Structures are given as C-alpha cells and as structure tokens.
Amino acid sequence: ECVEQMQRTAALSDLLEIRLDGIVEPDLDLLIESSPKPVICTNRPLRERGKFDGDESARIDMLEQAAALGAAYVDIELDSAESFKRSGNAKVIVSYHNFDETPKDLQAIHCACVDAGADIVKLAVYANDISDNAAMFRLLENSQVPTIGLCMGERGQISRILAPKFGSFLTFASVG
C-alpha cells in the first residue's frame, strides 16, 4: 500500500517523506528501494505527536537502518540526536517541534540543532500570531546552514507557502 502511494504521488514532489511511525512493521529495504524519488525517513515518537510507541533505541535503530539502506535524509529530533549514529550517505535533519508557540529564542534552538550534528535544521513551531511567521522568515534569511522552517496552525499556513522564498530548504505538503 505504501509503495503504491509513493508511486502515485511522486509526480507531485521532489522528495517523499516516509513516516515509519505510521507503518506497522515497515520493510525499510522495500520502501527505500521502491521509491521513485529520494526519501526522508522519519520515525516520530508519541512525545513529538508521532505514532511510535516503542523502545527509543529501537526507534533510532530503525532510522539508522534507513540511512544505511540508502535513504537520502533521516529526520531525528533534537533531544535524540546525540544517540543517532550516522551511516550511509544520508543527510541528517535535526528537528525541533513546538506545538504551543513560536519560542523567542529560535536562533538559540537553531544553533543547538547545528551543534547536534545537523546537515539540515528543521524548526516547526506553532504560530499564535501572524507575526510569528516573520520571526521564522528572519531566521531562514540569516541561516548559514540549510534550514527547513515552518509555522504550524491556521496563522502559520502562510509559512508553508512563503518559506522557500525566504530560503527554506524545503516545505511539506500532505498528499491524499
């Protein structure tokens, strides 16, 4: 089912994200090998509003396997980045999510992601005010490291459209 969905949606994107936390017993080799586009493998835990509800080392191990099997990117949370061991040629996206607000110290959080070994930083924060988007756009414009920056929530929707204009490495869209 996942492979079929990747085939159907490939024409709509440059990359495909495989949310391993949404798949029961994922066949990593098949998923990565079958993808018509480079993939980002993500395995989001419950604490990050993902669906993975197992052992943390098993979750990280799955991401390490994905990297070794040829995923173009793996997304690891800032609080888990030190446990992740690089393998293969995968670029590491170190991500930070805040589902409540846009923190005032976005730059410090960005620096922490870089210090944790990010090839690419991902910041996804909640916009309580339309001006929160401007804070994200300033960070994107000034970043020296490839960065994905977006604001969540109704007031953050505009960031998904405009972020690339301000230098965001990519933006996300859901298919289906």
XYZ file of C-alpha atoms in Angstrom:
176
model
C 0.000 0.000 0.000
C 2.798 2.480 0.903
C 4.742 1.685 -2.261
C 1.621 2.267 -4.376
C 1.004 5.604 -2.683
C 4.616 6.666 -3.325
C 4.270 5.781 -6.996
C 1.024 7.777 -7.307
C 2.333 10.905 -5.611
C 5.882 11.002 -6.979
C 4.980 13.349 -9.824
C 3.805 15.942 -7.285
C 7.072 16.315 -5.385
C 10.849 16.350 -5.429
C 11.173 14.208 -2.293
C 8.930 11.794 -0.415
C 8.748 11.521 3.353
C 8.231 8.039 4.717
C 6.657 8.253 8.159
C 7.880 4.981 9.612
C 5.881 5.621 12.788
C 2.702 5.269 10.743
C 3.578 1.863 9.299
C 3.256 -1.431 11.169
C 6.469 -3.436 10.673
C 7.866 -1.377 7.787
C 10.026 -3.152 5.215
C 12.695 -0.462 5.040
C 14.606 -2.016 2.184
C 11.483 -2.324 0.013
C 10.222 1.169 0.851
C 13.506 2.912 0.126
C 14.359 0.834 -2.931
C 10.870 1.227 -4.424
C 10.655 4.975 -4.056
C 10.714 6.835 -7.373
C 12.134 9.879 -5.545
C 14.713 10.428 -2.804
C 13.209 9.818 0.620
C 13.233 11.412 4.040
C 12.712 8.760 6.702
C 11.024 9.944 9.874
C 10.066 7.883 12.903
C 8.286 10.330 15.186
C 7.687 9.265 18.821
C 4.496 9.940 20.786
C 6.177 12.776 22.697
C 6.552 14.579 19.358
C 2.963 13.796 18.358
C 4.066 10.879 16.218
C 2.777 7.330 16.403
C 5.864 5.394 17.504
C 5.108 3.892 20.923
C 8.049 1.591 21.482
C 11.572 1.465 22.813
C 13.611 4.593 21.993
C 16.674 2.625 20.938
C 14.546 0.548 18.531
C 13.098 3.758 17.068
C 16.544 5.250 16.485
C 17.854 1.919 15.190
C 15.163 1.978 12.502
C 16.383 5.414 11.375
C 19.999 4.217 11.357
C 18.952 1.257 9.198
C 17.118 3.590 6.819
C 20.281 5.666 6.436
C 22.377 2.555 5.778
C 19.856 1.313 3.198
C 20.041 4.473 1.123
C 17.545 6.996 2.456
C 18.600 10.431 1.214
C 17.660 12.014 4.555
C 16.769 10.914 8.054
C 14.939 13.174 10.488
C 15.950 12.852 14.132
C 14.621 15.004 16.956
C 16.978 17.411 18.723
C 16.549 15.602 22.048
C 17.566 12.281 20.422
C 20.270 13.460 18.028
C 23.186 12.512 20.263
C 22.014 8.871 20.217
C 21.848 8.676 16.409
C 24.859 7.099 14.678
C 25.407 8.113 11.073
C 25.666 5.521 8.343
C 25.444 5.553 4.584
C 25.256 8.847 2.729
C 22.054 10.102 4.334
C 21.946 13.742 5.327
C 20.767 14.229 8.896
C 17.857 16.564 9.576
C 17.840 17.539 13.238
C 14.327 18.704 14.031
C 12.681 20.726 16.762
C 8.907 20.953 17.190
C 6.932 23.229 19.466
C 3.186 22.662 19.278
C 2.318 25.539 21.618
C 4.204 28.614 20.454
C 6.989 30.197 18.464
C 9.788 30.491 21.028
C 11.568 33.821 21.324
C 14.931 32.007 21.230
C 14.546 30.445 17.762
C 18.155 31.309 16.929
C 19.477 29.514 20.027
C 17.379 26.437 19.198
C 18.706 26.557 15.626
C 22.274 26.679 16.969
C 21.571 23.697 19.242
C 20.406 21.695 16.197
C 23.570 22.626 14.302
C 25.710 21.696 17.317
C 23.881 18.341 17.483
C 25.239 17.485 14.030
C 22.545 18.691 11.661
C 23.290 18.756 7.968
C 19.862 20.387 7.764
C 17.929 22.021 10.600
C 14.144 21.701 10.807
C 12.146 24.039 13.019
C 8.377 23.565 13.178
C 6.692 25.868 15.672
C 3.155 26.989 16.398
C 2.078 30.458 15.253
C -0.195 32.106 17.801
C 0.118 35.382 15.918
C 0.697 36.167 12.253
C 3.937 37.939 13.256
C 5.391 34.569 14.329
C 5.853 33.867 10.620
C 8.067 36.942 10.323
C 10.321 35.613 13.086
C 10.688 32.352 11.174
C 11.353 34.156 7.896
C 14.120 36.265 9.535
C 15.761 33.118 10.863
C 15.600 31.492 7.425
C 17.092 34.532 5.709
C 20.027 34.658 8.117
C 20.774 30.946 8.403
C 24.172 29.733 7.194
C 23.071 26.091 7.408
C 20.305 24.618 5.218
C 17.130 25.061 7.235
C 13.516 23.991 6.961
C 11.360 26.495 8.793
C 7.616 26.489 9.127
C 4.887 27.634 11.451
C 2.007 25.355 12.331
C -1.606 26.251 12.928
C -4.012 28.420 10.994
C -1.888 31.549 11.492
C 1.169 29.666 10.256
C -0.236 28.353 6.985
C 1.342 31.175 5.021
C 4.807 29.999 6.105
C 4.417 26.761 4.162
C 3.869 28.770 1.006
C 6.377 31.580 1.568
C 9.191 29.787 3.431
C 11.036 28.784 0.226
C 11.109 32.458 -0.811
C 12.985 33.198 2.421
C 15.465 30.361 1.908
C 13.802 27.326 3.447
C 15.470 24.133 2.230
C 12.039 22.642 1.501
C 8.440 22.765 2.544
C 5.973 19.991 3.303
C 2.609 19.163 1.819
C 0.386 16.222 2.589
C -0.949 14.106 -0.238
C -4.148 12.122 -0.137
